[in-house]
Short mmCIF file of C-alpha atoms in Angstrom, two decimals:
data_model
loop_
_atom_site.label_atom_id
_atom_site.label_comp_id
_atom_site.label_asym_id
_atom_site.label_seq_id
_atom_site.Cartn_x
_atom_site.Cartn_y
_atom_site.Cartn_z
CA MET A 1 27.94 15.98 61.24
CA SER A 2 29.11 12.39 61.86
CA PHE A 3 27.65 9.17 60.55
CA SER A 4 27.57 5.87 62.41
CA TYR A 5 29.01 2.71 60.94
CA ARG A 6 25.50 1.29 60.51
CA SER A 7 24.25 4.36 58.58
CA ILE A 8 27.28 4.33 56.27
CA VAL A 9 26.80 0.63 55.44
CA THR A 10 23.08 1.19 54.86
CA LEU A 11 23.80 4.08 52.49
CA LEU A 12 26.36 2.04 50.54
CA LEU A 13 23.92 -0.87 50.24
CA ALA A 14 21.23 1.49 48.96
CA ILE A 15 23.62 2.88 46.33
CA ILE A 16 24.68 -0.63 45.24
CA LEU A 17 21.02 -1.71 45.02
CA ALA A 18 20.15 1.33 42.91
CA CYS A 19 23.05 0.55 40.55
CA LEU A 20 21.94 -3.08 40.23
CA LEU A 21 18.39 -2.03 39.41
CA GLN A 22 19.72 0.34 36.76
CA LEU A 23 21.84 -2.45 35.24
CA VAL A 24 18.83 -4.77 35.19
CA PHE A 25 16.81 -2.07 33.44
CA PHE A 26 19.40 -1.66 30.70
CA ALA A 27 20.02 -5.41 30.36
CA ALA A 28 16.34 -6.39 30.17
CA PRO A 29 15.17 -7.21 26.63
CA LYS A 30 13.02 -4.55 25.02
CA ASN A 31 9.52 -5.65 24.07
CA SER A 32 8.97 -2.95 21.50
CA PRO A 33 9.78 -3.96 17.91
CA LEU A 34 12.82 -2.50 16.20
CA PRO A 35 11.91 0.15 13.59
CA ALA A 36 14.36 -1.41 11.10
CA LEU A 37 16.53 -4.53 10.81
CA ASN A 38 19.98 -5.03 9.32
CA ALA A 39 20.92 -8.02 7.17
CA GLN A 40 22.31 -10.06 10.07
CA GLU A 41 19.21 -9.53 12.19
CA ILE A 42 17.00 -10.59 9.29
CA ARG A 43 18.99 -13.80 8.79
CA GLN A 44 18.81 -14.60 12.49
CA ASP A 45 15.05 -14.14 12.54
CA LEU A 46 14.60 -16.22 9.40
CA TYR A 47 16.69 -19.02 10.92
CA THR A 48 14.56 -18.95 14.07
CA LEU A 49 11.37 -18.89 12.03
CA LEU A 50 12.29 -21.92 9.90
CA ASN A 51 13.46 -23.81 12.98
CA GLN A 52 10.17 -23.20 14.80
CA ILE A 53 8.14 -24.16 11.74
CA GLU A 54 10.05 -27.44 11.39
CA GLN A 55 9.47 -28.32 15.05
CA TYR A 56 5.89 -27.19 15.70
CA SER A 57 3.92 -26.63 12.48
CA SER A 58 1.40 -29.38 11.74
CA PHE A 59 0.95 -28.21 8.14
CA TYR A 60 4.71 -28.36 7.58
CA ALA A 61 4.79 -31.97 8.80
CA LEU A 62 1.85 -32.81 6.56
CA THR A 63 3.68 -31.74 3.36
CA MET A 64 7.28 -31.74 4.54
CA ASP A 65 8.87 -33.07 1.35
CA SER A 66 7.36 -30.43 -0.93
CA THR A 67 7.32 -27.57 1.56
CA ASN A 68 10.83 -27.70 3.00
CA ALA A 69 12.66 -26.71 -0.18
CA GLN A 70 10.13 -23.99 -0.97
CA LEU A 71 10.40 -22.41 2.48
CA SER A 72 14.21 -22.42 2.34
CA HIS A 73 14.18 -20.89 -1.14
CA VAL A 74 11.82 -18.05 -0.18
CA ALA A 75 13.77 -17.38 3.03
CA SER A 76 17.00 -17.13 1.02
CA GLN A 77 15.32 -14.71 -1.38
CA ILE A 78 14.20 -12.51 1.52
CA ALA A 79 17.70 -12.48 2.98
CA ASP A 80 19.32 -11.69 -0.39
CA GLN A 81 16.88 -8.91 -1.26
CA HIS A 82 17.22 -7.13 2.09
CA GLN A 83 20.93 -6.54 2.51
CA HIS A 84 20.48 -3.05 3.95
CA MET A 85 18.31 -1.64 6.72
CA THR A 86 14.76 -2.94 6.25
CA PRO A 87 11.67 -1.48 7.95
CA ASN A 88 10.06 -3.88 10.37
CA THR A 89 6.72 -3.51 8.57
CA ARG A 90 8.23 -4.66 5.28
CA PHE A 91 9.90 -7.63 6.99
CA ALA A 92 6.57 -8.55 8.60
CA ALA A 93 4.93 -8.46 5.15
CA GLU A 94 7.63 -10.75 3.73
CA ILE A 95 7.19 -13.18 6.64
CA THR A 96 3.44 -13.20 6.00
CA LYS A 97 4.02 -14.26 2.39
CA LEU A 98 6.49 -16.94 3.49
CA LEU A 99 4.00 -18.41 5.99
CA ASN A 100 1.35 -18.66 3.29
CA ILE A 101 3.44 -21.42 1.70
CA LEU A 102 2.24 -23.65 4.54
CA LYS A 103 -1.44 -23.12 3.54
CA ASP A 104 -2.11 -22.84 7.26
CA PRO A 105 -5.34 -20.86 7.94
CA ALA A 106 -4.12 -19.99 11.46
CA ALA A 107 -0.74 -18.59 10.37
CA LEU A 108 -0.46 -14.97 11.46
CA VAL A 109 2.18 -12.28 12.03
CA GLN A 110 1.51 -9.88 14.89
CA ASN A 111 3.15 -7.16 17.00
CA PHE A 112 4.22 -4.71 14.33
CA GLU A 113 3.06 -1.17 13.76
CA ASP A 114 2.17 -0.54 10.15
CA LYS A 115 3.18 3.07 9.45
CA ASN A 116 2.65 2.76 5.74
CA GLY A 117 0.15 5.19 4.24
CA GLU A 118 -3.35 3.79 4.09
CA LEU A 119 -6.01 4.29 1.47
CA PRO A 120 -8.04 7.35 2.64
CA LEU A 121 -11.41 5.80 1.84
CA ILE A 122 -13.49 2.74 2.66
CA LEU A 123 -13.90 -0.02 0.08
CA ARG A 124 -17.10 -2.04 0.05
CA PRO A 125 -17.57 -5.07 -2.23
CA LEU A 126 -20.72 -5.14 -4.34
CA ASN A 127 -20.91 -8.18 -6.63
CA ASP A 128 -17.79 -7.86 -8.83
CA GLN A 129 -17.28 -4.16 -8.14
CA TRP A 130 -16.10 -2.03 -5.24
CA LEU A 131 -17.87 0.96 -3.75
CA ALA A 132 -15.75 3.96 -2.68
CA LEU A 133 -17.16 5.25 0.63
CA ASP A 134 -16.25 7.96 3.11
CA LYS A 135 -15.98 7.56 6.89
CA ASP A 136 -19.77 7.76 7.20
CA ASN A 137 -20.20 4.83 4.78
CA SER A 138 -21.65 7.14 2.12
CA PRO A 139 -20.35 7.21 -1.47
CA ILE A 140 -17.56 9.74 -2.02
CA ASN A 141 -19.45 10.77 -5.12
CA SER A 142 -23.04 9.52 -5.38
CA SER A 143 -22.98 10.04 -9.17
CA PHE A 144 -19.85 7.87 -9.48
CA PRO A 145 -20.13 5.33 -6.66
CA PHE A 146 -17.66 2.68 -7.88
CA ILE A 147 -13.87 2.75 -7.89
CA SER A 148 -12.22 1.39 -11.05
CA HIS A 149 -8.54 2.43 -10.73
CA ILE A 150 -6.05 3.41 -8.02
CA ASP A 151 -3.00 5.37 -9.21
CA GLY A 152 -4.02 4.46 -12.76
CA ILE A 153 -3.91 0.71 -12.01
CA PRO A 154 -7.18 -1.30 -12.36
CA ILE A 155 -8.69 -2.28 -9.03
CA HIS A 156 -8.48 -6.00 -9.85
CA LYS A 157 -4.68 -5.68 -10.01
CA TRP A 158 -4.69 -4.35 -6.46
CA VAL A 159 -6.93 -7.23 -5.39
CA ILE A 160 -4.46 -9.74 -6.87
CA ALA A 161 -1.59 -7.97 -5.08
CA SER A 162 -3.45 -8.18 -1.76
CA GLN A 163 -4.12 -11.91 -2.19
CA VAL A 164 -0.40 -12.62 -1.92
CA TYR A 165 -0.70 -11.91 1.80
CA LEU A 166 -3.63 -14.27 2.36
CA PRO A 167 -3.56 -18.02 3.07
CA GLU A 168 -4.95 -20.31 0.41
CA SER A 169 -8.33 -20.76 2.10
CA ALA A 170 -8.88 -16.98 2.36
CA LYS A 171 -7.71 -15.70 -1.04
CA GLN A 172 -11.28 -15.26 -2.29
CA SER A 173 -12.55 -13.74 0.95
CA GLN A 174 -13.45 -10.11 0.33
CA GLU A 175 -13.47 -9.54 4.08
CA MET A 176 -9.84 -10.67 4.37
CA GLN A 177 -8.83 -8.75 1.24
CA LEU A 178 -10.06 -5.47 2.74
CA SER A 179 -7.44 -5.43 5.50
CA TRP A 180 -4.63 -5.64 2.91
CA LEU A 181 -6.24 -3.52 0.18
CA LYS A 182 -6.12 -0.48 2.44
CA LYS A 183 -2.33 -0.85 2.91
CA LEU A 184 -1.70 1.47 -0.01
CA ASN A 185 2.05 2.11 0.24
CA LEU A 186 2.85 -1.53 0.92
CA LEU A 187 1.02 -2.60 -2.24
CA ARG A 188 2.57 0.30 -4.15
CA GLU A 189 6.00 -1.14 -3.44
CA ASP A 190 4.86 -4.59 -4.57
CA LEU A 191 3.48 -3.14 -7.82
CA GLY A 192 6.60 -1.07 -8.46
CA LEU A 193 4.88 2.28 -7.95
CA SER A 194 6.40 5.34 -6.30
CA ILE A 195 5.41 6.38 -2.78
CA LYS A 196 3.51 9.68 -2.75
CA PRO A 197 1.61 11.64 -0.07
CA TYR A 198 -1.55 11.45 -2.17
CA VAL A 199 -3.48 8.94 -4.24
CA LEU A 200 -5.30 9.28 -7.56
CA ILE A 201 -8.54 7.31 -7.71
CA THR A 202 -10.81 6.81 -10.69
CA LEU A 203 -14.53 6.64 -9.98
CA MET A 204 -17.12 5.13 -12.29
CA ASN A 205 -20.90 4.87 -12.62
CA ASP A 206 -23.20 2.25 -14.17
CA ASP A 207 -22.89 3.95 -17.58
CA MET A 208 -19.09 3.44 -17.52
CA GLN A 209 -18.51 7.19 -17.19
CA ILE A 210 -15.48 8.08 -15.07
CA GLN A 211 -14.23 10.86 -12.84
CA GLN A 212 -10.76 11.18 -11.30
CA VAL A 213 -10.20 12.44 -7.76
CA THR A 214 -6.96 13.12 -5.89
CA LEU A 215 -6.98 12.43 -2.14
CA ALA A 216 -4.31 13.21 0.42
CA LEU A 217 -3.05 10.42 2.65
CA ALA A 218 -3.99 11.34 6.21
CA PRO A 219 -1.61 10.50 9.08
CA LYS A 220 -2.52 7.33 10.89
CA GLN A 221 -4.65 7.74 13.98
CA SER A 222 -2.13 5.82 16.07
CA GLN A 223 0.53 8.41 15.24
CA LEU A 224 -1.80 11.20 16.42
CA ILE A 225 -2.54 9.27 19.59
CA ASP A 226 1.20 8.78 20.24
CA ALA A 227 1.80 12.50 19.82
CA ILE A 228 -1.00 13.36 22.23
CA ALA A 229 0.24 10.76 24.70
CA LYS A 230 3.74 12.27 24.71
CA GLU A 231 2.27 15.65 25.56
CA ASP A 232 0.11 14.13 28.29
CA ASP A 233 3.03 12.24 29.86
CA ASN A 234 4.22 15.43 31.52
CA ARG A 235 0.95 16.41 33.20
CA GLU A 236 -0.94 14.92 36.12
CA PRO A 237 -4.38 13.39 35.48
CA ASN A 238 -7.21 15.65 36.56
CA LEU A 239 -10.86 15.12 37.41
CA LEU A 240 -11.91 15.52 33.76
CA ASP A 241 -9.59 12.67 32.75
CA LEU A 242 -11.15 10.38 35.35
CA ILE A 243 -14.67 11.30 34.21
CA ASN A 244 -13.72 10.53 30.59
CA GLN A 245 -12.30 7.15 31.63
CA LEU A 246 -15.47 6.30 33.52
CA SER A 247 -17.68 7.35 30.62
CA THR A 248 -15.59 5.19 28.28
CA PHE A 249 -16.05 2.25 30.62
CA LYS A 250 -19.80 2.80 30.72
CA ARG A 251 -20.03 2.99 26.93
CA SER A 252 -18.06 -0.27 26.64
CA GLU A 253 -20.32 -1.90 29.22
CA PHE A 254 -23.41 -0.70 27.35
CA LYS A 255 -22.01 -2.12 24.12
CA GLU A 256 -21.69 -5.54 25.76
CA MET A 257 -25.28 -5.28 27.01
CA SER A 258 -26.44 -4.75 23.42
CA HIS A 259 -25.61 -8.38 22.67
CA ARG A 260 -29.08 -9.49 23.69
CA LEU A 261 -32.08 -10.84 21.80
CA THR A 262 -33.56 -8.23 19.48
CA THR A 263 -36.67 -8.39 17.32
CA VAL A 264 -36.45 -8.26 13.53
CA ASN A 265 -40.14 -8.87 12.82
CA THR A 266 -43.05 -10.76 14.33
CA THR A 267 -41.53 -14.16 13.54
CA THR A 268 -37.79 -13.46 13.66
CA VAL A 269 -35.28 -12.47 16.34
CA LYS A 270 -31.50 -12.11 16.24
CA LEU A 271 -28.68 -12.58 18.71
CA THR A 272 -24.96 -11.77 18.59
CA ILE A 273 -22.50 -14.12 20.32
CA SER A 274 -18.83 -13.14 20.24
CA ASP A 275 -17.18 -14.81 23.26
CA LEU A 276 -17.98 -18.52 23.40
CA ASN A 277 -16.05 -18.97 26.65
CA ALA A 278 -18.06 -16.22 28.33
CA PHE A 279 -21.26 -17.74 26.90
CA GLU A 280 -20.52 -20.88 28.93
CA LEU A 281 -21.00 -18.90 32.17
CA ASP A 282 -23.51 -16.29 31.02
CA ARG A 283 -26.86 -17.63 32.19
CA LYS A 284 -28.73 -14.55 30.97
CA LEU A 285 -27.38 -14.93 27.44
CA GLN A 286 -28.20 -18.64 27.48
CA GLN A 287 -31.74 -17.79 28.51
CA GLU A 288 -31.90 -15.27 25.66
CA LEU A 289 -30.85 -18.05 23.27
CA PHE A 290 -33.49 -20.42 24.66
CA LYS A 291 -36.09 -17.69 24.18
CA GLY A 292 -34.90 -17.07 20.62
CA MET A 293 -35.15 -20.77 19.79
CA THR A 294 -38.91 -20.63 20.41
CA HIS A 295 -39.39 -18.23 17.48
CA PRO A 296 -40.01 -19.50 13.93
CA LEU A 297 -36.63 -18.06 12.83
CA LEU A 298 -33.59 -17.26 14.97
CA ILE A 299 -30.56 -15.47 13.47
CA ILE A 300 -27.26 -15.75 15.36
CA ASP A 301 -24.33 -13.53 14.36
CA LEU A 302 -21.11 -15.55 14.83
CA ARG A 303 -18.88 -13.48 12.55
CA ASP A 304 -16.53 -12.55 15.40
CA ALA A 305 -17.07 -15.59 17.62
CA LYS A 306 -13.99 -16.73 19.55
CA GLY A 307 -13.43 -19.29 22.26
CA PHE A 308 -13.43 -23.05 22.88
CA SER A 309 -16.59 -23.70 24.87
CA PRO A 310 -18.85 -26.47 23.42
CA LYS A 311 -21.95 -25.10 25.18
CA LEU A 312 -23.35 -23.27 22.16
CA LEU A 313 -23.03 -26.25 19.81
CA THR A 314 -24.72 -28.44 22.42
CA MET A 315 -27.66 -26.05 22.67
CA LEU A 316 -27.95 -25.63 18.90
CA SER A 317 -28.00 -29.42 18.42
CA ARG A 318 -31.75 -29.24 19.02
CA TYR A 319 -31.93 -28.09 15.38
CA GLN A 320 -30.21 -31.22 14.05
CA ASP A 321 -32.03 -33.85 12.03
CA THR A 322 -33.29 -37.04 13.63
CA ASP A 323 -30.92 -39.96 13.11
CA SER A 324 -32.15 -43.49 13.75
CA ASN A 325 -28.64 -44.97 13.48
CA ASN A 326 -27.24 -45.05 17.02
CA THR A 327 -23.93 -46.78 16.30
CA LEU A 328 -20.67 -45.49 17.74
CA ALA A 329 -19.60 -44.28 14.30
CA GLN A 330 -22.61 -41.98 14.18
CA ASP A 331 -21.58 -40.47 17.53
CA VAL A 332 -18.15 -39.39 16.27
CA MET A 333 -17.80 -35.77 15.17
CA GLY A 334 -14.16 -35.88 14.10
CA PHE A 335 -10.57 -36.88 14.74
CA ALA A 336 -7.37 -34.97 15.40
CA HIS A 337 -3.72 -35.37 16.25
CA TYR A 338 -1.08 -32.85 17.31
CA ARG A 339 2.50 -32.22 16.34
CA ARG A 340 4.88 -34.17 18.58
CA SER A 341 6.98 -31.95 20.83
CA PRO A 342 8.52 -32.07 24.33
CA LYS A 343 6.42 -28.95 25.04
CA PHE A 344 3.10 -30.69 24.32
CA ARG A 345 1.65 -33.14 26.84
CA ASN A 346 -0.74 -35.94 25.98
CA ASP A 347 -3.69 -33.76 27.09
CA TYR A 348 -2.73 -31.04 24.58
CA LEU A 349 -6.02 -31.37 22.67
CA LYS A 350 -8.23 -31.48 25.76
CA PRO A 351 -9.15 -27.76 25.48
CA LEU A 352 -10.52 -28.59 22.01
CA HIS A 353 -12.66 -31.36 23.60
CA PHE A 354 -10.78 -34.30 22.07
CA MET A 355 -10.06 -37.47 24.03
CA PRO A 356 -7.83 -40.49 23.31
CA LEU A 357 -9.39 -43.15 21.13
CA ASP A 358 -8.97 -45.86 23.73
CA THR A 359 -11.33 -44.03 26.09
CA LEU A 360 -14.28 -44.91 23.85
CA GLU A 361 -16.39 -47.76 25.21
CA ASP A 362 -16.08 -50.09 22.26
CA SER A 363 -14.41 -53.34 21.32
CA VAL A 364 -11.05 -53.42 19.53
CA PRO A 365 -12.66 -54.59 16.26
CA GLY A 366 -15.14 -51.72 16.58
CA LEU A 367 -12.33 -49.17 17.00
CA ASN A 368 -10.51 -50.60 14.01
CA SER A 369 -13.67 -50.25 11.93
CA LEU A 370 -14.08 -46.69 13.20
CA THR A 371 -10.56 -45.60 12.22
CA HIS A 372 -9.83 -47.64 9.10
CA ASN A 373 -10.34 -44.59 6.83
CA LEU A 374 -7.91 -42.38 8.76
CA PRO A 375 -4.55 -41.69 7.05
CA THR A 376 -1.44 -43.46 8.30
CA VAL A 377 0.19 -41.54 11.15
CA ASN A 378 3.87 -40.59 10.99
CA GLU A 379 4.62 -41.41 14.60
CA ASP A 380 7.81 -39.34 14.56
CA GLN A 381 5.84 -36.21 13.66
CA PHE A 382 2.35 -36.69 15.13
CA SER A 383 0.68 -37.99 18.25
CA PRO A 384 -1.75 -40.94 18.19
CA TRP A 385 -5.33 -40.21 17.14
CA TYR A 386 -7.80 -38.38 19.34
CA VAL A 387 -11.58 -38.32 18.86
CA ARG A 388 -14.37 -35.83 19.52
CA THR A 389 -17.92 -37.06 19.92
CA LYS A 390 -21.18 -35.29 19.10
CA PRO A 391 -23.29 -33.70 21.83
CA MET A 392 -25.94 -36.11 23.12
CA VAL A 393 -28.96 -33.94 22.36
CA THR A 394 -32.39 -34.94 21.07
CA PRO A 395 -33.73 -32.85 18.15
CA GLU A 396 -36.70 -30.64 19.01
CA GLY A 397 -39.28 -28.54 17.19
CA ARG A 398 -39.57 -27.34 13.62
CA ASN A 399 -38.16 -23.84 13.99
CA ARG A 400 -35.41 -22.61 11.71
CA LEU A 401 -31.96 -21.21 12.44
CA ALA A 402 -29.70 -18.89 10.40
CA LEU A 403 -26.04 -18.43 11.34
CA LEU A 404 -23.87 -15.55 10.13
CA VAL A 405 -20.28 -16.75 9.66
CA GLY A 406 -17.11 -15.56 7.94
CA SER A 407 -13.34 -15.82 7.81
CA HIS A 408 -13.00 -14.88 11.51
CA CYS A 409 -15.04 -17.92 12.55
CA ARG A 410 -12.35 -20.22 14.00
CA GLN A 411 -11.81 -23.25 16.22
CA GLU A 412 -15.08 -23.97 18.08
CA CYS A 413 -16.95 -21.64 15.72
CA GLU A 414 -15.58 -23.75 12.85
CA TRP A 415 -17.14 -26.83 14.42
CA ILE A 416 -20.47 -25.03 14.75
CA ALA A 417 -20.38 -24.05 11.06
CA TYR A 418 -19.27 -27.51 9.93
CA ARG A 419 -21.85 -29.42 11.99
CA THR A 420 -24.87 -27.20 11.37
CA ASN A 421 -24.25 -26.88 7.63
CA SER A 422 -25.67 -30.38 7.03
CA TRP A 423 -28.83 -29.79 9.07
CA SER A 424 -31.97 -29.21 7.02
CA ARG A 425 -33.40 -26.54 9.35
CA VAL A 426 -30.24 -24.41 9.43
CA ASN A 427 -28.86 -21.93 6.86
CA LEU A 428 -25.33 -20.57 6.96
CA ILE A 429 -24.94 -17.02 5.64
CA GLY A 430 -21.76 -15.07 4.90
CA GLU A 431 -18.35 -16.01 3.56
CA LYS A 432 -16.53 -19.32 3.56
CA THR A 433 -14.80 -20.05 6.85
CA SER A 434 -11.01 -20.45 6.93
CA GLY A 435 -10.85 -24.06 8.12
CA ASP A 436 -8.97 -23.21 11.33
CA PHE A 437 -9.87 -26.02 13.75
CA ALA A 438 -6.41 -26.25 15.31
CA ARG A 439 -4.72 -25.66 18.61
CA HIS A 440 -2.34 -22.74 18.04
CA TYR A 441 1.35 -22.45 18.81
CA HIS A 442 2.85 -18.98 19.45
CA PHE A 443 6.46 -17.78 19.45
CA LYS A 444 8.40 -14.53 19.06
CA LEU A 445 11.28 -13.73 16.69
CA PRO A 446 14.35 -12.45 18.58
CA ASN A 447 15.20 -9.26 16.65
CA SER A 448 12.01 -8.03 14.99
CA ARG A 449 9.98 -9.08 18.07
CA LEU A 450 7.24 -10.28 15.72
CA ASN A 451 4.72 -12.67 17.26
CA ILE A 452 4.08 -15.68 15.03
CA ARG A 453 1.10 -18.03 15.22
CA LEU A 454 0.91 -21.51 13.66
CA SER A 455 -1.39 -24.53 13.72
CA SER A 456 0.06 -27.29 15.88
CA SER A 457 -2.67 -29.87 15.22
CA LEU A 458 -4.74 -31.25 12.33
CA THR A 459 -8.44 -32.12 12.31
CA TYR A 460 -10.30 -34.71 10.22
CA ASP A 461 -13.97 -35.55 9.80
CA ALA A 462 -15.60 -38.81 10.87
CA GLN A 463 -14.74 -40.37 7.47
CA GLY A 464 -11.04 -39.48 7.76
CA LYS A 465 -11.02 -36.51 5.36
CA LEU A 466 -8.90 -33.51 6.28
CA LEU A 467 -10.94 -30.58 7.62
CA SER A 468 -8.06 -28.27 8.53
CA GLY A 469 -7.57 -25.59 5.88
CA VAL A 470 -10.70 -26.58 3.93
CA GLY A 471 -13.38 -24.36 5.45
CA THR A 472 -17.17 -24.51 5.29
CA LEU A 473 -19.05 -22.96 2.38
CA PRO A 474 -22.27 -21.23 3.48
CA ASP A 475 -25.65 -21.77 1.85
CA ILE A 476 -25.98 -18.06 1.07
CA LEU A 477 -22.77 -16.29 0.01
CA LEU A 478 -22.81 -12.74 1.32
CA PRO A 479 -19.90 -10.25 1.54
CA GLN A 480 -19.38 -9.11 5.11
CA ASN A 481 -20.09 -5.65 6.47
CA ASP A 482 -21.60 -4.16 9.61
CA ASP A 483 -24.72 -2.48 8.20
CA ILE A 484 -26.81 -5.51 7.27
CA GLN A 485 -30.48 -4.79 6.62
CA TRP A 486 -31.94 -7.56 8.75
CA GLN A 487 -35.43 -7.63 7.24
CA GLY A 488 -33.84 -8.10 3.81
CA LEU A 489 -31.74 -10.93 5.23
CA VAL A 490 -34.88 -12.63 6.52
CA SER A 491 -36.39 -12.43 3.04
CA LEU A 492 -33.32 -14.12 1.58
CA VAL A 493 -33.50 -16.93 4.12
CA ARG A 494 -37.18 -17.44 3.44
CA SER A 495 -36.60 -17.58 -0.31
CA ALA A 496 -33.64 -19.96 -0.08
CA LYS A 497 -34.15 -23.41 -1.53
CA PRO A 498 -35.07 -25.90 1.23
CA LYS A 499 -32.22 -28.17 2.25
CA GLN A 500 -32.67 -31.90 2.07
CA HIS A 501 -32.09 -34.04 5.12
CA GLN A 502 -28.32 -34.73 5.50
CA SER A 503 -27.56 -33.47 1.99
CA THR A 504 -24.85 -31.13 0.82
CA PRO A 505 -26.37 -27.64 0.49
CA GLN A 506 -26.26 -25.79 -2.77
CA SER A 507 -24.75 -22.34 -2.35
CA ILE A 508 -26.74 -19.34 -3.50
CA LYS A 509 -24.78 -16.25 -4.51
CA LEU A 510 -26.71 -13.12 -3.64
CA ALA A 511 -25.98 -9.49 -4.40
CA GLN A 512 -25.17 -7.27 -1.46
CA SER A 513 -27.49 -4.65 -2.94
CA LYS A 514 -30.51 -6.78 -2.00
CA LEU A 515 -29.74 -6.22 1.67
CA ASN A 516 -29.14 -2.47 1.58
#
């Protein structure tokens, strides 16, 4: 059998192309994190981390003189203490602690799989104690509902150990503590305890009687899923798989539909809003909100609200107090500036609804009067000032509003919490917000492949006081969980002390037991 010249050349080109594709495959960087890092890889990642912080972190620029030496010292300690192969999860934990030096509420380490053993129970805060619950949210032992010790160590010691991984504004947040308290083996290492496949917990009742229980550490669900996925890689999908996928889609769709107005009692309705960007375009949900605003009391759950759309704040401004002072200063909601960088254009804060100061229709003396309380700008580190104005909405009605907020309320949700907290017809319920008003900057470390998030801007109120990292304290302090008894919540709102017009609200600490 003979081959023509054309067929031979075509075959050779196909072989060369296949080889090139194979080389590209092997040369392409891997996105999956390394399971462990050597000393050199750790030092390279630390160098990259410090370099990115120095260039893009707004909180670093704010306290550069005091922060620089502290960051370098902690980075050196990490490098010195990890001279051998270090698990990626441990390195991620160390980076988390280093970032907390910045006191940046947006600082976050992502893209690592935590394979450390987790606490095989659910912790639920109740006043100054913690309930020990099973997967069905029932007490492990109804006669001894509280947990007092883990591995013989008092629970408050574990709480203190978990706070090391939280930014300054979130150290007292029980919601934020929960995510770190369940990382049992990680905290065991920090406390100098041995790693075991089981955990000894001490349960207690109201009479201070105790009972000890030993629980095995179950394998993480993600590991089981990976094992199942490896088995399924070798078989073709069948009709049953497609049906399961469709049913999953339908359940997810139904879950989204549940975020509609629901009745609590004859005078109260509640609404959950999670995606503020989607709310901007969701006419049905906006109509649900309008309908809810006609009731004597509307409760809106914003605990997981994300997005940048100002639509919700504009609509809720009907609950604000009447203000007879119509000066330009009264129209200003806040100021901001961003960290100078070749990557950031002068419209960098536009998604956060800030505009340059010189776009305000006011005289130069008026602008000077407006900004005279703002701190002096380091022009080498920060942009000029930008301003955000209040929604032009006329107050309406006498109905009341209650907003559920927490540590996951960020950016536009932060503005909603901050603005509404001074309105006499609105009550904030939940935990203190983190104070994350900023535009975020993201980057990836070269060896660990960890994704890092930082604040790249700072926000101030209309009087020039820093808002970033401060957070808003609610009127009614309430630990967060998913099984709120809504009628009990209504009773708490009704019994709350009335807020004075434009006054600072007095927080009321309430026991979780009153809602369950």
